[in-house]
mmCIF file of C-alpha atoms in Angstrom:
data_model
loop_
_atom_site.group_PDB
_atom_site.id
_atom_site.type_symbol
_atom_site.label_atom_id
_atom_site.label_comp_id
_atom_site.label_asym_id
_atom_site.label_seq_id
_atom_site.Cartn_x
_atom_site.Cartn_y
_atom_site.Cartn_z
ATOM 1 C CA UNK A 1 0.000 0.000 0.000
ATOM 2 C CA UNK A 2 1.369 3.416 -0.813
ATOM 3 C CA UNK A 3 1.700 6.253 1.696
ATOM 4 C CA UNK A 4 -1.450 8.079 0.518
ATOM 5 C CA UNK A 5 -3.568 4.954 0.917
ATOM 6 C CA UNK A 6 -2.176 4.255 4.372
ATOM 7 C CA UNK A 7 -2.759 7.856 5.469
ATOM 8 C CA UNK A 8 -6.353 7.903 4.166
ATOM 9 C CA UNK A 9 -7.157 4.537 5.751
ATOM 10 C CA UNK A 10 -5.711 5.716 9.100
ATOM 11 C CA UNK A 11 -7.745 8.946 9.108
ATOM 12 C CA UNK A 12 -10.969 7.156 8.202
ATOM 13 C CA UNK A 13 -10.431 4.502 10.865
ATOM 14 C CA UNK A 14 -10.094 7.246 13.520
ATOM 15 C CA UNK A 15 -13.653 8.299 12.791
ATOM 16 C CA UNK A 16 -14.904 4.691 13.006
ATOM 17 C CA UNK A 17 -15.476 4.425 9.258
ATOM 18 C CA UNK A 18 -13.939 0.963 9.325
ATOM 19 C CA UNK A 19 -15.616 -0.337 6.193
ATOM 20 C CA UNK A 20 -14.749 2.801 4.232
ATOM 21 C CA UNK A 21 -11.201 2.691 5.586
ATOM 22 C CA UNK A 22 -10.781 -0.902 4.453
ATOM 23 C CA UNK A 23 -12.243 -0.031 1.062
ATOM 24 C CA UNK A 24 -9.909 2.936 0.696
ATOM 25 C CA UNK A 25 -6.881 0.884 1.699
ATOM 26 C CA UNK A 26 -7.803 -1.824 -0.769
ATOM 27 C CA UNK A 27 -8.442 0.757 -3.486
ATOM 28 C CA UNK A 28 -4.974 2.239 -3.157
ATOM 29 C CA UNK A 29 -3.313 -1.133 -2.696
ATOM 30 C CA UNK A 30 -4.582 -2.906 -5.799
ATOM 31 C CA UNK A 31 -7.283 -2.683 -8.403
ATOM 32 C CA UNK A 32 -10.682 -3.668 -7.067
ATOM 33 C CA UNK A 33 -12.144 -6.749 -8.687
ATOM 34 C CA UNK A 34 -15.746 -5.991 -9.491
ATOM 35 C CA UNK A 35 -18.074 -8.926 -8.971
ATOM 36 C CA UNK A 36 -21.635 -8.871 -10.183
ATOM 37 C CA UNK A 37 -24.617 -11.149 -9.928
ATOM 38 C CA UNK A 38 -27.996 -10.782 -11.537
ATOM 39 C CA UNK A 39 -30.734 -11.899 -9.179
ATOM 40 C CA UNK A 40 -34.206 -11.693 -10.676
ATOM 41 C CA UNK A 41 -37.214 -11.567 -8.376
ATOM 42 C CA UNK A 42 -40.528 -12.389 -9.999
ATOM 43 C CA UNK A 43 -43.905 -12.192 -8.294
ATOM 44 C CA UNK A 44 -46.660 -14.678 -7.640
ATOM 45 C CA UNK A 45 -46.682 -17.800 -9.766
ATOM 46 C CA UNK A 46 -50.146 -19.322 -9.694
ATOM 47 C CA UNK A 47 -50.856 -22.483 -11.689
ATOM 48 C CA UNK A 48 -54.560 -22.987 -10.977
ATOM 49 C CA UNK A 49 -57.856 -21.440 -12.201
ATOM 50 C CA UNK A 50 -57.606 -20.256 -15.821
ATOM 51 C CA UNK A 51 -53.808 -20.658 -15.799
ATOM 52 C CA UNK A 52 -54.278 -24.381 -15.200
ATOM 53 C CA UNK A 53 -56.829 -24.747 -17.991
ATOM 54 C CA UNK A 54 -54.590 -22.793 -20.388
ATOM 55 C CA UNK A 55 -51.666 -25.108 -19.549
ATOM 56 C CA UNK A 56 -53.876 -28.147 -20.130
ATOM 57 C CA UNK A 57 -55.025 -26.749 -23.476
ATOM 58 C CA UNK A 58 -51.785 -25.220 -24.813
ATOM 59 C CA UNK A 59 -49.090 -27.091 -22.889
ATOM 60 C CA UNK A 60 -47.298 -26.011 -19.727
ATOM 61 C CA UNK A 61 -44.332 -24.526 -21.613
ATOM 62 C CA UNK A 62 -46.753 -22.040 -23.173
ATOM 63 C CA UNK A 63 -47.022 -20.313 -19.789
ATOM 64 C CA UNK A 64 -43.345 -19.337 -19.987
ATOM 65 C CA UNK A 65 -43.105 -18.754 -23.741
ATOM 66 C CA UNK A 66 -42.775 -14.965 -23.495
ATOM 67 C CA UNK A 67 -40.430 -14.829 -20.490
ATOM 68 C CA UNK A 68 -38.245 -17.928 -20.577
ATOM 69 C CA UNK A 69 -35.249 -16.200 -22.181
ATOM 70 C CA UNK A 70 -35.388 -13.378 -19.617
ATOM 71 C CA UNK A 71 -35.415 -15.900 -16.789
ATOM 72 C CA UNK A 72 -32.489 -17.767 -18.350
ATOM 73 C CA UNK A 73 -30.344 -14.618 -18.457
ATOM 74 C CA UNK A 74 -30.342 -14.169 -14.672
ATOM 75 C CA UNK A 75 -27.756 -15.826 -12.450
ATOM 76 C CA UNK A 76 -30.546 -16.695 -10.005
ATOM 77 C CA UNK A 77 -34.321 -16.378 -10.373
ATOM 78 C CA UNK A 78 -36.625 -16.343 -7.363
ATOM 79 C CA UNK A 79 -40.437 -16.484 -7.413
ATOM 80 C CA UNK A 80 -43.332 -16.762 -5.001
ATOM 81 C CA UNK A 81 -45.073 -20.108 -5.473
ATOM 82 C CA UNK A 82 -48.617 -19.020 -4.672
ATOM 83 C CA UNK A 83 -49.966 -22.398 -3.623
ATOM 84 C CA UNK A 84 -49.131 -26.026 -2.926
ATOM 85 C CA UNK A 85 -48.138 -28.737 -5.373
ATOM 86 C CA UNK A 86 -50.408 -31.718 -4.691
ATOM 87 C CA UNK A 87 -52.193 -34.638 -6.319
ATOM 88 C CA UNK A 88 -55.556 -33.166 -5.311
ATOM 89 C CA UNK A 89 -58.022 -32.041 -7.978
ATOM 90 C CA UNK A 90 -58.425 -28.297 -8.413
ATOM 91 C CA UNK A 91 -61.190 -26.654 -6.435
ATOM 92 C CA UNK A 92 -60.766 -23.252 -8.065
ATOM 93 C CA UNK A 93 -61.150 -24.255 -11.728
ATOM 94 C CA UNK A 94 -64.735 -23.453 -12.689
ATOM 95 C CA UNK A 95 -65.595 -21.986 -9.291
ATOM 96 C CA UNK A 96 -67.596 -18.784 -9.020
ATOM 97 C CA UNK A 97 -65.507 -15.623 -8.699
ATOM 98 C CA UNK A 98 -65.423 -14.604 -5.061
ATOM 99 C CA UNK A 99 -66.594 -17.984 -3.777
ATOM 100 C CA UNK A 100 -64.488 -19.754 -1.128
ATOM 101 C CA UNK A 101 -63.267 -22.396 -3.629
ATOM 102 C CA UNK A 102 -62.033 -19.640 -5.941
ATOM 103 C CA UNK A 103 -59.261 -18.931 -3.425
ATOM 104 C CA UNK A 104 -58.139 -22.525 -2.801
ATOM 105 C CA UNK A 105 -55.203 -23.426 -5.024
ATOM 106 C CA UNK A 106 -53.362 -26.618 -5.864
ATOM 107 C CA UNK A 107 -50.846 -27.074 -8.634
ATOM 108 C CA UNK A 108 -50.070 -30.243 -10.610
ATOM 109 C CA UNK A 109 -47.049 -32.361 -9.625
ATOM 110 C CA UNK A 110 -45.409 -31.373 -12.909
ATOM 111 C CA UNK A 111 -45.152 -27.755 -11.691
ATOM 112 C CA UNK A 112 -41.818 -28.222 -9.904
ATOM 113 C CA UNK A 113 -40.103 -29.673 -12.992
ATOM 114 C CA UNK A 114 -41.664 -26.915 -15.107
ATOM 115 C CA UNK A 115 -40.178 -24.287 -12.800
ATOM 116 C CA UNK A 116 -36.735 -25.877 -13.034
ATOM 117 C CA UNK A 117 -36.962 -26.198 -16.808
ATOM 118 C CA UNK A 118 -37.715 -22.490 -17.098
ATOM 119 C CA UNK A 119 -34.896 -21.329 -14.817
ATOM 120 C CA UNK A 120 -36.787 -20.701 -11.587
ATOM 121 C CA UNK A 121 -34.085 -21.598 -9.076
ATOM 122 C CA UNK A 122 -35.702 -20.735 -5.765
ATOM 123 C CA UNK A 123 -39.302 -20.230 -4.634
ATOM 124 C CA UNK A 124 -40.917 -18.808 -1.553
ATOM 125 C CA UNK A 125 -43.669 -20.936 -0.101
ATOM 126 C CA UNK A 126 -44.153 -18.562 2.829
ATOM 127 C CA UNK A 127 -47.524 -17.242 1.743
ATOM 128 C CA UNK A 128 -51.237 -17.390 2.488
ATOM 129 C CA UNK A 129 -52.000 -20.272 0.080
ATOM 130 C CA UNK A 130 -49.348 -22.853 0.957
ATOM 131 C CA UNK A 131 -51.657 -24.379 3.583
ATOM 132 C CA UNK A 132 -54.679 -24.628 1.247
ATOM 133 C CA UNK A 133 -54.363 -28.430 1.484
ATOM 134 C CA UNK A 134 -52.961 -28.528 5.002
ATOM 135 C CA UNK A 135 -49.579 -29.767 6.088
ATOM 136 C CA UNK A 136 -49.801 -32.737 3.740
ATOM 137 C CA UNK A 137 -49.945 -30.199 0.887
ATOM 138 C CA UNK A 138 -46.798 -28.531 2.233
ATOM 139 C CA UNK A 139 -45.025 -31.893 2.430
ATOM 140 C CA UNK A 140 -45.912 -32.833 -1.167
ATOM 141 C CA UNK A 141 -44.805 -29.379 -2.309
ATOM 142 C CA UNK A 142 -41.433 -29.700 -0.579
ATOM 143 C CA UNK A 143 -40.994 -33.225 -1.943
ATOM 144 C CA UNK A 144 -41.771 -32.137 -5.520
ATOM 145 C CA UNK A 145 -39.440 -29.130 -5.278
ATOM 146 C CA UNK A 146 -36.612 -31.245 -3.867
ATOM 147 C CA UNK A 147 -37.062 -33.881 -6.576
ATOM 148 C CA UNK A 148 -36.881 -31.155 -9.252
ATOM 149 C CA UNK A 149 -33.909 -29.491 -7.480
ATOM 150 C CA UNK A 150 -35.746 -26.199 -6.988
ATOM 151 C CA UNK A 151 -34.797 -24.479 -3.738
ATOM 152 C CA UNK A 152 -37.429 -23.130 -1.379
ATOM 153 C CA UNK A 153 -37.781 -20.772 1.563
ATOM 154 C CA UNK A 154 -40.667 -20.037 3.916
ATOM 155 C CA UNK A 155 -41.557 -23.607 4.849
ATOM 156 C CA UNK A 156 -44.220 -23.339 7.598
ATOM 157 C CA UNK A 157 -43.245 -26.767 8.963
ATOM 158 C CA UNK A 158 -39.478 -26.290 9.186
ATOM 159 C CA UNK A 159 -37.137 -23.356 9.062
ATOM 160 C CA UNK A 160 -35.535 -22.819 5.686
ATOM 161 C CA UNK A 161 -32.817 -20.407 4.744
ATOM 162 C CA UNK A 162 -31.346 -20.638 1.280
ATOM 163 C CA UNK A 163 -27.643 -19.836 1.092
ATOM 164 C CA UNK A 164 -26.206 -19.293 -2.366
ATOM 165 C CA UNK A 165 -22.892 -18.028 -3.658
ATOM 166 C CA UNK A 166 -23.243 -16.462 -7.076
ATOM 167 C CA UNK A 167 -20.154 -15.310 -8.927
ATOM 168 C CA UNK A 168 -18.283 -15.254 -5.620
ATOM 169 C CA UNK A 169 -20.925 -13.140 -3.849
ATOM 170 C CA UNK A 170 -22.653 -14.752 -0.854
ATOM 171 C CA UNK A 171 -26.427 -14.392 -0.517
ATOM 172 C CA UNK A 172 -28.908 -15.540 2.131
ATOM 173 C CA UNK A 173 -32.621 -15.703 1.355
ATOM 174 C CA UNK A 174 -35.316 -16.101 3.983
ATOM 175 C CA UNK A 175 -39.102 -16.023 4.058
ATOM 176 C CA UNK A 176 -41.658 -16.946 6.629
ATOM 177 C CA UNK A 177 -45.284 -17.855 6.829
ATOM 178 C CA UNK A 178 -47.386 -16.044 9.418
ATOM 179 C CA UNK A 179 -50.585 -17.779 8.408
ATOM 180 C CA UNK A 180 -52.085 -20.661 10.341
ATOM 181 C CA UNK A 181 -54.224 -23.450 8.986
#
């Protein structure tokens, strides 16, 4: 480190700017290696109601046809899985808008593999619909996600924190579920 860098780091450390002091010292000592990661957060992914019937009619890949390349360009893509993956029949397909069944979701078992295929790497299940089919629905969701190698956070049964290192940058992702069955 040259004299200017040492002097600047010493002054900054006197004022308890430790992080800035370390940054300044490193800046004057050697070129800073810039690391970048593209983390894409997408919103609710719901695969029931009319989305389910569209997938049945046009194929599941159709649902991602306009966004798949965008998802593929990110280093990590995270979404909110707005319901459980189960073997139960849909209660919301064909239900009256505003009726209780219209707000009860279940997604086909193929959903987890579909997410993986279209570059969804991590999902939050910490939301108000994950318990639509009780704790057995949570367990089948977790099992399907694990089989497809899609990470998850917000498990209401167990604590889940997803730790990822992307391009040398450490990340921790957490979510929680405040809703009770």
